[in-house]
Tab-separated table of C-alpha atoms in Angstrom:
chain	number	residue	atom	x	y	z
M	1	UNK	CA	133.113	83.485	8.105
M	2	UNK	CA	130.654	81.199	6.328
M	3	UNK	CA	127.083	81.019	7.755
M	4	UNK	CA	127.454	77.285	8.458
M	5	UNK	CA	130.547	77.832	10.618
M	6	UNK	CA	128.853	80.704	12.465
M	7	UNK	CA	125.859	78.491	13.224
M	8	UNK	CA	128.073	75.676	14.559
M	9	UNK	CA	129.991	78.145	16.771
M	10	UNK	CA	126.755	79.524	18.281
M	11	UNK	CA	125.504	75.990	19.004
M	12	UNK	CA	128.774	75.137	20.806
M	13	UNK	CA	128.661	78.329	22.949
M	14	UNK	CA	125.026	77.745	23.916
M	15	UNK	CA	125.715	74.156	24.926
M	16	UNK	CA	128.504	75.254	27.288
M	17	UNK	CA	126.304	77.862	28.981
M	18	UNK	CA	123.421	75.426	29.472
M	19	UNK	CA	125.682	72.941	31.335
M	20	UNK	CA	126.798	75.398	34.047
M	21	UNK	CA	125.473	75.153	37.648
M	22	UNK	CA	124.835	77.636	40.447
M	23	UNK	CA	127.256	78.322	43.291
M	24	UNK	CA	125.735	75.754	45.642
M	25	UNK	CA	125.566	72.852	43.258
M	26	UNK	CA	128.044	70.412	41.809
M	27	UNK	CA	127.079	67.650	39.423
M	28	UNK	CA	128.925	64.661	38.105
M	29	UNK	CA	128.101	61.148	37.032
M	30	UNK	CA	129.129	57.979	38.785
M	31	UNK	CA	129.127	54.363	37.687
M	32	UNK	CA	126.170	52.538	39.230
M	33	UNK	CA	127.923	49.204	39.625
M	34	UNK	CA	131.547	50.102	39.042
M	35	UNK	CA	131.772	48.284	35.711
M	36	UNK	CA	128.675	49.141	33.688
M	37	UNK	CA	129.208	52.448	31.856
M	38	UNK	CA	125.618	52.398	30.646
M	39	UNK	CA	124.270	52.865	34.188
M	40	UNK	CA	125.786	56.119	35.426
M	41	UNK	CA	123.431	58.010	37.733
M	42	UNK	CA	124.089	61.682	38.310
M	43	UNK	CA	125.617	62.634	41.661
M	44	UNK	CA	124.304	66.076	42.512
M	45	UNK	CA	125.796	67.920	45.480
M	46	UNK	CA	124.393	70.865	47.399
M	47	UNK	CA	127.299	72.695	49.056
M	48	UNK	CA	126.116	74.182	52.334
M	49	UNK	CA	123.397	73.925	54.978
M	50	UNK	CA	119.829	73.319	53.787
M	51	UNK	CA	116.893	74.790	55.709
M	52	UNK	CA	113.431	73.957	54.405
M	53	UNK	CA	110.836	76.115	56.167
M	54	UNK	CA	107.699	75.514	54.077
M	55	UNK	CA	106.204	72.718	51.997
M	56	UNK	CA	106.800	74.836	48.904
M	57	UNK	CA	110.497	75.160	49.730
M	58	UNK	CA	110.746	71.417	50.344
M	59	UNK	CA	108.998	70.613	47.066
M	60	UNK	CA	111.245	73.006	45.149
M	61	UNK	CA	114.379	71.509	46.703
M	62	UNK	CA	113.128	67.972	46.053
M	63	UNK	CA	112.537	68.768	42.375
M	64	UNK	CA	116.262	69.366	41.911
M	65	UNK	CA	117.095	65.763	42.882
M	66	UNK	CA	120.160	66.418	44.996
M	67	UNK	CA	121.936	63.313	46.203
M	68	UNK	CA	124.267	64.925	48.767
M	69	UNK	CA	124.158	67.830	51.235
M	70	UNK	CA	127.506	68.931	52.658
M	71	UNK	CA	126.610	70.860	55.854
M	72	UNK	CA	123.372	69.530	57.360
M	73	UNK	CA	119.623	69.501	56.806
M	74	UNK	CA	116.834	71.208	58.792
M	75	UNK	CA	113.175	70.573	57.965
M	76	UNK	CA	111.048	72.920	60.077
M	77	UNK	CA	107.691	74.476	59.327
M	78	UNK	CA	104.137	73.960	60.525
M	79	UNK	CA	102.761	73.576	56.995
M	80	UNK	CA	105.185	70.780	56.043
M	81	UNK	CA	103.157	67.576	55.624
M	82	UNK	CA	105.316	65.422	53.330
M	83	UNK	CA	108.953	64.610	52.587
M	84	UNK	CA	108.018	62.969	49.287
M	85	UNK	CA	110.535	63.749	46.560
M	86	UNK	CA	113.601	63.675	48.801
M	87	UNK	CA	114.264	60.004	47.989
M	88	UNK	CA	117.206	61.015	45.776
M	89	UNK	CA	119.146	62.125	48.893
M	90	UNK	CA	121.633	59.485	50.027
M	91	UNK	CA	124.211	61.458	52.013
M	92	UNK	CA	123.892	64.281	54.518
M	93	UNK	CA	127.112	65.573	56.068
M	94	UNK	CA	126.251	67.250	59.363
M	95	UNK	CA	123.157	67.327	61.538
M	96	UNK	CA	119.735	66.034	60.523
M	97	UNK	CA	116.982	68.067	62.224
M	98	UNK	CA	113.205	67.739	61.905
M	99	UNK	CA	111.362	70.294	64.033
M	100	UNK	CA	107.820	71.633	64.404
M	101	UNK	CA	106.274	70.047	61.324
M	102	UNK	CA	102.942	68.362	60.589
M	103	UNK	CA	104.550	65.290	59.090
M	104	UNK	CA	102.955	61.907	59.756
M	105	UNK	CA	105.988	60.057	58.392
M	106	UNK	CA	109.466	60.822	57.061
M	107	UNK	CA	109.539	58.173	54.337
M	108	UNK	CA	111.054	60.561	51.818
M	109	UNK	CA	114.322	60.351	53.777
M	110	UNK	CA	114.528	56.566	53.589
M	111	UNK	CA	117.713	56.495	51.488
M	112	UNK	CA	119.734	58.878	53.684
M	113	UNK	CA	122.780	58.044	55.740
M	114	UNK	CA	124.506	60.792	57.731
M	115	UNK	CA	128.210	61.591	58.037
M	116	UNK	CA	130.428	63.880	60.092
M	117	UNK	CA	131.318	67.205	58.526
M	118	UNK	CA	134.467	67.269	56.452
M	119	UNK	CA	135.903	69.987	58.723
M	120	UNK	CA	134.014	69.887	62.054
M	121	UNK	CA	134.554	72.464	64.783
M	122	UNK	CA	136.380	71.283	67.948
M	123	UNK	CA	134.068	69.092	70.077
M	124	UNK	CA	131.318	69.285	67.458
M	125	UNK	CA	128.925	66.334	67.765
M	126	UNK	CA	126.877	64.828	64.951
M	127	UNK	CA	123.184	65.004	65.873
M	128	UNK	CA	119.796	63.646	64.879
M	129	UNK	CA	116.987	65.699	66.399
M	130	UNK	CA	113.253	65.075	65.962
M	131	UNK	CA	111.377	67.673	67.996
M	132	UNK	CA	107.755	68.792	68.381
M	133	UNK	CA	106.246	66.967	65.415
M	134	UNK	CA	102.781	66.351	66.848
M	135	UNK	CA	101.478	64.101	64.042
M	136	UNK	CA	104.591	62.002	63.406
M	137	UNK	CA	103.795	58.311	63.895
M	138	UNK	CA	107.092	56.550	63.165
M	139	UNK	CA	110.729	57.010	62.186
M	140	UNK	CA	110.789	54.472	59.362
M	141	UNK	CA	112.434	57.036	57.109
M	142	UNK	CA	115.634	56.687	59.162
M	143	UNK	CA	116.095	53.065	58.155
M	144	UNK	CA	119.137	53.903	56.052
M	145	UNK	CA	121.061	55.521	58.923
M	146	UNK	CA	123.772	53.185	60.176
M	147	UNK	CA	126.795	55.399	60.840
M	148	UNK	CA	127.866	56.479	64.325
M	149	UNK	CA	125.963	59.453	65.770
M	150	UNK	CA	126.856	61.700	68.699
M	151	UNK	CA	123.413	62.767	69.948
M	152	UNK	CA	119.895	61.537	69.281
M	153	UNK	CA	116.985	63.630	70.587
M	154	UNK	CA	113.482	62.261	70.008
M	155	UNK	CA	111.443	64.748	71.996
M	156	UNK	CA	107.788	65.756	72.264
M	157	UNK	CA	106.418	63.898	69.272
M	158	UNK	CA	103.111	63.039	70.898
M	159	UNK	CA	101.755	60.676	68.208
M	160	UNK	CA	104.973	58.694	67.817
M	161	UNK	CA	104.107	54.994	68.119
M	162	UNK	CA	107.498	53.387	67.505
M	163	UNK	CA	111.140	54.190	66.788
M	164	UNK	CA	111.888	51.023	64.819
M	165	UNK	CA	113.396	53.127	62.043
M	166	UNK	CA	116.521	53.494	64.202
M	167	UNK	CA	117.144	49.735	64.230
M	168	UNK	CA	120.174	49.907	61.916
M	169	UNK	CA	121.949	52.326	64.246
M	170	UNK	CA	124.564	50.691	66.470
M	171	UNK	CA	126.618	53.540	67.907
M	172	UNK	CA	125.509	56.626	69.851
M	173	UNK	CA	128.612	58.152	71.386
M	174	UNK	CA	127.194	60.946	73.529
M	175	UNK	CA	123.558	61.478	74.545
M	176	UNK	CA	120.264	59.702	73.919
M	177	UNK	CA	117.019	61.472	74.836
M	178	UNK	CA	113.492	60.098	74.500
M	179	UNK	CA	111.023	62.596	75.972
M	180	UNK	CA	107.368	63.531	75.734
M	181	UNK	CA	106.365	60.779	73.316
M	182	UNK	CA	102.960	59.998	74.788
M	183	UNK	CA	102.069	57.218	72.309
M	184	UNK	CA	105.395	55.375	72.470
M	185	UNK	CA	105.076	51.985	74.216
M	186	UNK	CA	108.578	50.536	73.716
M	187	UNK	CA	112.165	51.343	72.737
M	188	UNK	CA	112.701	48.343	70.453
M	189	UNK	CA	114.305	50.470	67.756
M	190	UNK	CA	117.347	50.957	70.006
M	191	UNK	CA	118.227	47.273	70.312
M	192	UNK	CA	121.237	47.705	68.054
M	193	UNK	CA	122.979	50.109	70.459
M	194	UNK	CA	125.922	48.164	71.875
M	195	UNK	CA	128.380	50.905	72.833
M	196	UNK	CA	128.469	53.043	76.005
M	197	UNK	CA	126.675	56.389	75.975
M	198	UNK	CA	127.378	59.428	78.150
M	199	UNK	CA	123.804	60.449	78.926
M	200	UNK	CA	120.499	58.590	78.821
M	201	UNK	CA	117.325	60.595	79.482
M	202	UNK	CA	113.901	58.930	79.329
M	203	UNK	CA	111.243	61.399	80.485
M	204	UNK	CA	107.519	62.081	80.208
M	205	UNK	CA	106.526	59.115	78.045
M	206	UNK	CA	103.006	58.386	79.265
M	207	UNK	CA	102.468	55.084	77.392
M	208	UNK	CA	105.929	53.562	77.780
M	209	UNK	CA	105.736	50.068	79.292
M	210	UNK	CA	108.894	48.363	78.002
M	211	UNK	CA	112.561	49.455	77.941
M	212	UNK	CA	114.019	46.125	76.801
M	213	UNK	CA	115.123	47.827	73.590
M	214	UNK	CA	118.081	49.046	75.664
M	215	UNK	CA	119.088	45.514	76.615
M	216	UNK	CA	122.435	45.740	74.795
M	217	UNK	CA	123.523	48.998	76.410
M	218	UNK	CA	126.590	48.141	78.570
M	219	UNK	CA	127.543	51.407	80.308
M	220	UNK	CA	126.722	55.056	80.823
M	221	UNK	CA	130.125	56.621	81.132
M	222	UNK	CA	132.160	59.765	80.552
M	223	UNK	CA	132.356	63.283	82.014
M	224	UNK	CA	129.105	64.443	83.653
M	225	UNK	CA	127.333	61.238	82.693
M	226	UNK	CA	123.719	60.692	83.821
M	227	UNK	CA	120.889	58.175	83.711
M	228	UNK	CA	117.584	59.930	84.218
M	229	UNK	CA	114.305	57.994	84.204
M	230	UNK	CA	111.465	60.290	85.180
M	231	UNK	CA	107.720	60.842	84.759
M	232	UNK	CA	107.006	57.651	82.813
M	233	UNK	CA	103.570	56.896	84.198
M	234	UNK	CA	102.758	53.489	82.670
M	235	UNK	CA	105.887	51.420	83.290
M	236	UNK	CA	106.066	48.905	86.151
M	237	UNK	CA	109.693	47.727	85.898
M	238	UNK	CA	113.060	48.472	84.351
M	239	UNK	CA	113.432	44.940	82.995
M	240	UNK	CA	115.673	44.964	79.976
M	241	UNK	CA	118.539	46.992	81.457
M	242	UNK	CA	120.372	43.971	82.857
M	243	UNK	CA	123.479	44.498	80.694
M	244	UNK	CA	124.038	47.879	82.319
M	245	UNK	CA	126.974	47.388	84.699
M	246	UNK	CA	128.335	50.890	85.192
M	247	UNK	CA	127.001	54.421	85.462
M	248	UNK	CA	129.849	56.843	86.126
M	249	UNK	CA	127.607	59.737	87.045
M	250	UNK	CA	124.184	60.237	88.596
M	251	UNK	CA	121.071	58.060	88.570
M	252	UNK	CA	117.659	59.693	88.854
M	253	UNK	CA	114.586	57.448	89.119
M	254	UNK	CA	111.773	59.836	89.960
M	255	UNK	CA	108.018	60.322	89.597
M	256	UNK	CA	107.134	57.047	87.865
M	257	UNK	CA	103.584	56.377	88.987
M	258	UNK	CA	103.397	52.588	88.457
M	259	UNK	CA	107.029	51.546	88.916
M	260	UNK	CA	107.055	48.549	91.278
M	261	UNK	CA	110.687	47.428	91.136
M	262	UNK	CA	114.066	48.257	89.652
M	263	UNK	CA	115.192	44.671	89.086
M	264	UNK	CA	116.421	45.632	85.636
M	265	UNK	CA	119.461	47.231	87.286
M	266	UNK	CA	120.506	43.917	88.824
M	267	UNK	CA	124.013	43.987	87.309
M	268	UNK	CA	124.821	47.587	88.176
M	269	UNK	CA	128.019	47.789	90.250
M	270	UNK	CA	128.788	51.473	90.703
M	271	UNK	CA	127.613	55.044	90.227
M	272	UNK	CA	128.398	58.495	91.628
M	273	UNK	CA	125.009	59.450	93.029
M	274	UNK	CA	121.640	57.718	93.379
M	275	UNK	CA	118.304	59.499	93.768
M	276	UNK	CA	115.058	57.506	93.941
M	277	UNK	CA	111.979	59.552	94.812
M	278	UNK	CA	108.227	59.861	94.308
M	279	UNK	CA	107.632	56.378	92.939
M	280	UNK	CA	104.464	55.522	94.913
M	281	UNK	CA	104.254	51.840	93.873
M	282	UNK	CA	107.922	50.948	94.414
M	283	UNK	CA	108.137	48.230	97.068
M	284	UNK	CA	111.793	47.160	97.156
M	285	UNK	CA	115.341	47.875	95.976
M	286	UNK	CA	116.349	44.304	95.145
M	287	UNK	CA	117.620	45.454	91.772
M	288	UNK	CA	120.603	47.066	93.518
M	289	UNK	CA	121.966	43.792	94.918
M	290	UNK	CA	125.289	44.102	93.073
M	291	UNK	CA	125.855	47.788	93.757
M	292	UNK	CA	129.239	48.033	95.478
M	293	UNK	CA	130.317	51.636	95.220
M	294	UNK	CA	128.724	55.101	95.497
M	295	UNK	CA	131.037	58.050	95.092
M	296	UNK	CA	128.873	60.728	96.737
M	297	UNK	CA	125.431	60.105	98.180
M	298	UNK	CA	122.088	58.318	98.119
M	299	UNK	CA	118.708	60.027	98.466
M	300	UNK	CA	115.629	57.799	98.747
M	301	UNK	CA	112.432	59.654	99.583
M	302	UNK	CA	108.676	59.882	99.113
M	303	UNK	CA	108.230	56.326	97.854
M	304	UNK	CA	105.023	55.535	99.708
M	305	UNK	CA	105.145	51.726	99.376
M	306	UNK	CA	108.883	51.225	99.828
M	307	UNK	CA	109.475	48.955	102.822
M	308	UNK	CA	112.380	46.763	101.707
M	309	UNK	CA	115.906	48.195	101.426
M	310	UNK	CA	117.741	44.859	101.486
M	311	UNK	CA	119.014	45.449	97.967
M	312	UNK	CA	121.513	47.863	99.549
M	313	UNK	CA	123.105	45.190	101.775
M	314	UNK	CA	126.175	44.693	99.590
M	315	UNK	CA	126.742	48.422	99.316
M	316	UNK	CA	126.467	49.227	103.034
M	317	UNK	CA	128.881	46.451	103.990
M	318	UNK	CA	131.553	47.239	101.382
M	319	UNK	CA	131.470	51.032	101.139
M	320	UNK	CA	130.849	53.307	104.141
M	321	UNK	CA	132.129	56.578	102.692
M	322	UNK	CA	128.953	57.852	101.074
M	323	UNK	CA	126.158	59.929	102.590
M	324	UNK	CA	122.661	58.489	102.762
M	325	UNK	CA	119.294	60.173	103.241
M	326	UNK	CA	116.152	58.038	103.585
M	327	UNK	CA	112.917	59.890	104.362
M	328	UNK	CA	109.145	59.729	103.860
M	329	UNK	CA	109.001	56.138	102.633
M	330	UNK	CA	106.906	53.376	104.181
M	331	UNK	CA	110.074	52.352	106.064
M	332	UNK	CA	112.984	54.712	106.750
M	333	UNK	CA	116.040	52.889	108.082
M	334	UNK	CA	119.265	54.654	109.010
M	335	UNK	CA	122.640	53.579	107.667
M	336	UNK	CA	123.317	51.881	110.998
M	337	UNK	CA	120.013	49.996	110.686
M	338	UNK	CA	121.030	48.746	107.265
M	339	UNK	CA	124.506	47.737	108.434
M	340	UNK	CA	122.916	45.793	111.302
M	341	UNK	CA	120.662	43.903	108.910
M	342	UNK	CA	117.472	45.816	109.715
M	343	UNK	CA	116.696	46.392	106.068
M	344	UNK	CA	112.934	45.839	105.864
M	345	UNK	CA	109.719	45.993	107.832
């Protein structure tokens, strides 16, 4: 064989080897606009679950410019301070989890949307979880997320000032938890939520003064559904929940130091169980004026300023099949007292 032909053959073989990828990566090009062949960005897929445990691992992964992850993303490590470089990611199939980092923002994720797994397990729920990130100030990096999500947990991020980055999200099908965010003053980033959820937990948010971001939430419904509003020490009312007409399960309104009224529940018509306790500034239950049906029982106790139960008048005259326990409030009427109109001091 002539030397020229041998050289050409070696060049061809080398070019084929250099274009191969590893077992977790697929690459192909896609048309940027659908009709301009000159603008064809590479689509680069990581097949599997990605766990980034250190800043070095995150930087290394970011350098490869993946656009898609097929089985979820976990960013978790106490030396992780930046998500810069992950801007190439546009699709994550599976859960998006950010735990125990030292991030102040998540802007590197700003182009991501999340999608259900191609082959989910039975009853598997798509989740966003942001947990124990003590320096995280906002969720602006979630601005690209608009698809339906099963669960959202935003828990114990003590420096978190707002959740406006969730404003393009309109559907949470299962549970929403906002807990332990001591710098969070409002829930405005949830104003796009217009569908029923199964569970709503708002706990231990020391600076929270406004829940009107939930003003478009219509129902809390489904098996074992709950509304739990506890240990939020700065809020004085539940104004902003007036679209909430139905809670299939239990309502817990407990240990809210400055809560003066629950007028925000003024359109609520039914629930299974109602517990209101240890709200020392609560003076009345007028927000329950439209409540017509309780499936099990009511417990109202240890509300030191509560002297007006007239908000229960509709309930006690239309439904007499529930149990009621009223103790250690400023006024403690019996069910008979309430039915006879003796509803306040």
